[in-house]
Amino acid sequence: MVIAHRFAWLIDQLEHHQVVTTMPDVVSHDCDNPICQNPSHLRVGTATSNRREWVARRDIPGSPLRDLRGARGRAEALRDAAKTRADLATVIDDGMGDVDRLQERLW
């Protein structure tokens, strides 16, 4: 079995005529969306760098990684909202804790 984002990375490499002899151990997401298959959001990494990046982004107020529903729950809620044309900002806000909802925007 191949995880979908790893398969997307492989297809992208082959489409760009890259020679792939072995699959990398880790293909990281830049967007923190577990169901994302966009090759421009994927890159080869290491388990250590992937974990380090996750920890750093997890502490950013409003980060998708702080969503109380978890990454998959957030992605599914956004998908369902898009299907029904619901307000995406409200759906995103629903998954955030008080600290994230009350955090003032700095920019």
Coordinates of N, CA and C in Angstrom, one line a residue:
M1 N 0.8 -1.2 0.0 CA 0.0 0.0 0.0 C 0.9 1.2 0.0
V2 N 0.5 2.2 -0.8 CA 1.2 3.5 -0.8 C 0.3 4.6 -0.4
I3 N 0.8 5.4 0.6 CA 0.0 6.6 1.0 C -0.1 7.6 -0.1
A4 N -1.3 8.1 -0.2 CA -1.7 9.0 -1.4 C -0.7 10.1 -1.7
H5 N -0.3 10.8 -0.7 CA 0.6 12.0 -0.9 C 2.0 11.5 -1.4
R6 N 2.4 10.3 -1.0 CA 3.7 9.8 -1.4 C 3.6 9.4 -2.9
F7 N 2.4 8.8 -3.3 CA 2.2 8.5 -4.7 C 2.1 9.7 -5.5
A8 N 1.5 10.8 -5.0 CA 1.4 12.1 -5.8 C 2.8 12.6 -6.0
W9 N 3.7 12.5 -5.0 CA 5.1 13.0 -5.1 C 5.8 12.1 -6.2
L10 N 5.6 10.8 -6.2 CA 6.2 10.0 -7.2 C 5.8 10.3 -8.6
I11 N 4.5 10.4 -8.8 CA 4.0 10.8 -10.1 C 4.6 12.1 -10.6
D12 N 4.6 13.1 -9.7 CA 5.2 14.4 -10.1 C 6.7 14.2 -10.5
Q13 N 7.4 13.4 -9.8 CA 8.8 13.2 -10.1 C 8.9 12.6 -11.5
L14 N 8.1 11.6 -11.8 CA 8.1 10.9 -13.1 C 7.7 11.8 -14.2
E15 N 6.7 12.7 -13.9 CA 6.2 13.6 -15.0 C 7.3 14.6 -15.3
H16 N 8.2 14.9 -14.4 CA 9.3 15.8 -14.6 C 10.6 15.1 -15.0
H17 N 10.4 13.8 -15.4 CA 11.5 13.0 -16.0 C 12.7 12.8 -15.0
Q18 N 12.3 12.7 -13.7 CA 13.3 12.4 -12.6 C 13.4 10.9 -12.5
V19 N 14.6 10.5 -12.2 CA 14.8 9.0 -12.0 C 14.6 8.8 -10.5
V20 N 13.7 7.9 -10.2 CA 13.4 7.5 -8.8 C 13.7 6.0 -8.7
T21 N 14.8 5.7 -8.0 CA 15.1 4.3 -7.8 C 14.5 3.7 -6.5
T22 N 14.4 4.6 -5.5 CA 13.7 4.2 -4.2 C 12.9 5.3 -3.7
M23 N 11.8 5.0 -3.0 CA 11.0 6.0 -2.4 C 11.7 6.5 -1.2
P24 N 11.6 7.8 -0.9 CA 12.2 8.4 0.3 C 11.4 7.9 1.5
D25 N 12.1 7.9 2.7 CA 11.4 7.5 3.9 C 10.3 8.5 4.3
V26 N 10.5 9.8 4.0 CA 9.5 10.8 4.5 C 9.2 11.7 3.3
V27 N 8.0 11.9 3.0 CA 7.5 13.0 2.1 C 6.7 13.9 3.0
S28 N 7.2 15.2 3.2 CA 6.5 16.1 4.1 C 5.5 17.0 3.3
H29 N 4.5 17.5 4.1 CA 3.5 18.4 3.6 C 3.9 19.8 4.1
D30 N 3.9 20.8 3.2 CA 4.1 22.2 3.6 C 2.9 22.8 4.1
C31 N 1.7 22.3 3.7 CA 0.4 22.9 4.1 C -0.3 22.3 5.3
D32 N 0.3 21.2 5.8 CA -0.3 20.6 7.0 C -1.7 20.0 6.8
N33 N -2.1 19.7 5.6 CA -3.4 19.2 5.2 C -3.2 17.7 4.8
P34 N -3.7 16.8 5.7 CA -3.4 15.4 5.4 C -4.0 14.8 4.2
I35 N -5.0 15.4 3.6 CA -5.5 14.9 2.4 C -5.1 15.7 1.1
C36 N -4.1 16.6 1.3 CA -3.6 17.3 0.2 C -2.7 16.4 -0.7
Q37 N -2.9 16.5 -2.0 CA -2.1 15.8 -3.0 C -1.4 16.7 -3.9
N38 N -1.3 18.0 -3.6 CA -0.7 19.0 -4.5 C 0.8 18.8 -4.5
P39 N 1.4 18.4 -5.6 CA 2.9 18.2 -5.6 C 3.7 19.4 -5.1
S40 N 3.2 20.6 -5.4 CA 4.0 21.8 -5.0 C 4.0 21.9 -3.5
H41 N 3.1 21.2 -2.7 CA 3.1 21.2 -1.3 C 3.9 20.1 -0.6
L42 N 4.5 19.3 -1.5 CA 5.2 18.1 -1.0 C 6.7 18.2 -1.2
R43 N 7.5 17.6 -0.3 CA 8.9 17.6 -0.4 C 9.5 16.5 0.4
V44 N 10.7 16.1 0.0 CA 11.4 15.0 0.7 C 12.0 15.6 2.0
G45 N 11.9 14.8 3.0 CA 12.5 15.2 4.3 C 13.0 14.0 5.1
T46 N 13.2 14.3 6.3 CA 13.6 13.2 7.3 C 12.6 13.1 8.4
A47 N 12.6 12.0 9.1 CA 11.7 11.9 10.2 C 12.0 13.0 11.3
T48 N 13.2 13.2 11.5 CA 13.6 14.2 12.5 C 13.2 15.6 12.0
S49 N 13.4 16.0 10.8 CA 13.1 17.4 10.3 C 11.5 17.5 10.3
N50 N 10.8 16.4 9.9 CA 9.4 16.5 9.8 C 8.8 16.7 11.2
R51 N 9.3 16.0 12.2 CA 8.8 16.2 13.6 C 9.2 17.5 14.1
R52 N 10.4 18.0 13.9 CA 10.8 19.3 14.3 C 9.9 20.4 13.7
E53 N 9.6 20.3 12.4 CA 8.7 21.3 11.8 C 7.3 21.2 12.4
W54 N 6.8 20.0 12.6 CA 5.5 19.8 13.2 C 5.4 20.5 14.6
V55 N 6.4 20.3 15.4 CA 6.4 20.9 16.8 C 6.4 22.4 16.7
A56 N 7.2 23.0 15.8 CA 7.3 24.4 15.6 C 6.0 25.0 15.1
R57 N 5.4 24.4 14.1 CA 4.1 24.9 13.6 C 2.9 24.7 14.5
R58 N 3.0 23.7 15.4 CA 1.9 23.3 16.3 C 1.7 24.5 17.3
D59 N 2.8 25.2 17.6 CA 2.7 26.3 18.6 C 2.3 27.6 18.1
I60 N 2.0 27.7 16.8 CA 1.6 29.0 16.2 C 0.1 29.2 16.4
P61 N -0.4 30.2 17.1 CA -1.8 30.4 17.2 C -2.5 30.4 15.9
G62 N -3.6 29.7 15.8 CA -4.4 29.7 14.6 C -3.9 28.6 13.6
S63 N -2.8 27.9 13.9 CA -2.2 26.9 13.0 C -3.2 25.8 12.8
P64 N -3.3 25.3 11.6 CA -4.2 24.1 11.4 C -3.8 22.9 12.3
L65 N -2.6 22.9 12.7 CA -2.2 21.8 13.6 C -2.7 21.9 15.0
R66 N -3.3 23.1 15.4 CA -3.9 23.3 16.7 C -5.4 23.0 16.7
D67 N -5.9 22.6 15.5 CA -7.4 22.4 15.4 C -7.7 21.2 16.4
L68 N -8.8 21.4 17.2 CA -9.2 20.4 18.2 C -9.8 19.2 17.5
R69 N -10.1 19.2 16.3 CA -10.7 18.1 15.6 C -9.6 17.2 15.0
G70 N -8.3 17.7 15.1 CA -7.2 16.9 14.5 C -7.2 17.3 13.0
A71 N -6.1 17.0 12.4 CA -5.8 17.3 11.0 C -6.9 16.7 10.0
R72 N -7.2 15.5 10.2 CA -8.1 14.8 9.4 C -9.5 15.4 9.6
G73 N -9.9 15.6 10.9 CA -11.2 16.1 11.2 C -11.4 17.5 10.6
R74 N -10.4 18.3 10.6 CA -10.4 19.7 10.0 C -10.6 19.6 8.5
A75 N -9.8 18.7 7.9 CA -9.9 18.6 6.4 C -11.3 18.1 6.0
E76 N -11.8 17.2 6.8 CA -13.1 16.7 6.4 C -14.2 17.7 6.6
A77 N -14.1 18.5 7.7 CA -15.0 19.6 8.0 C -15.0 20.6 6.9
L78 N -13.8 21.0 6.4 CA -13.6 22.0 5.3 C -14.2 21.4 4.0
R79 N -13.9 20.1 3.7 CA -14.5 19.5 2.5 C -16.0 19.5 2.5
D80 N -16.6 19.1 3.7 CA -18.0 19.1 3.8 C -18.6 20.5 3.6
A81 N -17.9 21.5 4.2 CA -18.4 22.9 4.1 C -18.3 23.4 2.7
A82 N -17.3 23.0 2.0 CA -17.2 23.4 0.6 C -18.3 22.8 -0.3
K83 N -18.6 21.6 0.0 CA -19.7 20.9 -0.7 C -21.0 21.6 -0.5
T84 N -21.3 22.1 0.7 CA -22.6 22.8 1.0 C -22.5 24.3 0.9
R85 N -21.3 24.8 0.5 CA -21.1 26.2 0.3 C -21.3 27.0 1.7
A86 N -20.9 26.3 2.7 CA -21.0 26.9 4.1 C -19.8 27.9 4.2
D87 N -19.9 28.8 5.2 CA -18.9 29.8 5.5 C -17.6 29.1 6.0
L88 N -16.5 29.1 5.2 CA -15.3 28.4 5.6 C -14.7 29.0 6.8
A89 N -14.7 30.3 7.0 CA -14.1 30.9 8.2 C -14.8 30.4 9.4
T90 N -16.1 30.2 9.4 CA -16.8 29.7 10.6 C -16.4 28.3 10.9
V91 N -16.2 27.5 9.8 CA -15.8 26.1 10.0 C -14.4 26.0 10.6
I92 N -13.5 26.9 10.1 CA -12.2 26.9 10.7 C -12.2 27.3 12.1
D93 N -13.0 28.4 12.4 CA -13.1 28.9 13.8 C -13.6 27.8 14.7
D94 N -14.6 27.0 14.3 CA -15.2 26.0 15.1 C -14.2 25.0 15.7
G95 N -13.1 24.8 15.0 CA -12.1 23.8 15.4 C -11.0 24.4 16.3
M96 N -11.0 25.7 16.5 CA -10.0 26.4 17.3 C -10.4 26.5 18.8
G97 N -9.5 26.4 19.7 CA -9.7 26.6 21.1 C -9.8 28.1 21.4
D98 N -10.1 28.4 22.6 CA -10.3 29.9 23.0 C -9.0 30.7 22.7
V99 N -7.9 30.1 23.0 CA -6.6 30.9 22.8 C -6.5 31.3 21.4
D100 N -6.8 30.4 20.5 CA -6.7 30.7 19.0 C -7.7 31.6 18.5
R101 N -9.0 31.5 19.0 CA -10.0 32.3 18.6 C -9.9 33.8 19.1
L102 N -9.3 33.9 20.3 CA -9.2 35.2 20.9 C -7.9 35.9 20.6
Q103 N -7.0 35.2 19.9 CA -5.7 35.8 19.6 C -5.8 36.9 18.6
E104 N -5.3 38.1 18.9 CA -5.4 39.2 18.0 C -4.5 39.0 16.8
R105 N -4.9 39.4 15.6 CA -4.1 39.3 14.4 C -3.0 40.3 14.5
L106 N -1.8 39.9 14.2 CA -0.6 40.8 14.3 C -0.3 41.5 13.0
W107 N -1.0 41.1 11.9 CA -0.8 41.7 10.6 C -2.1 41.9 9.9

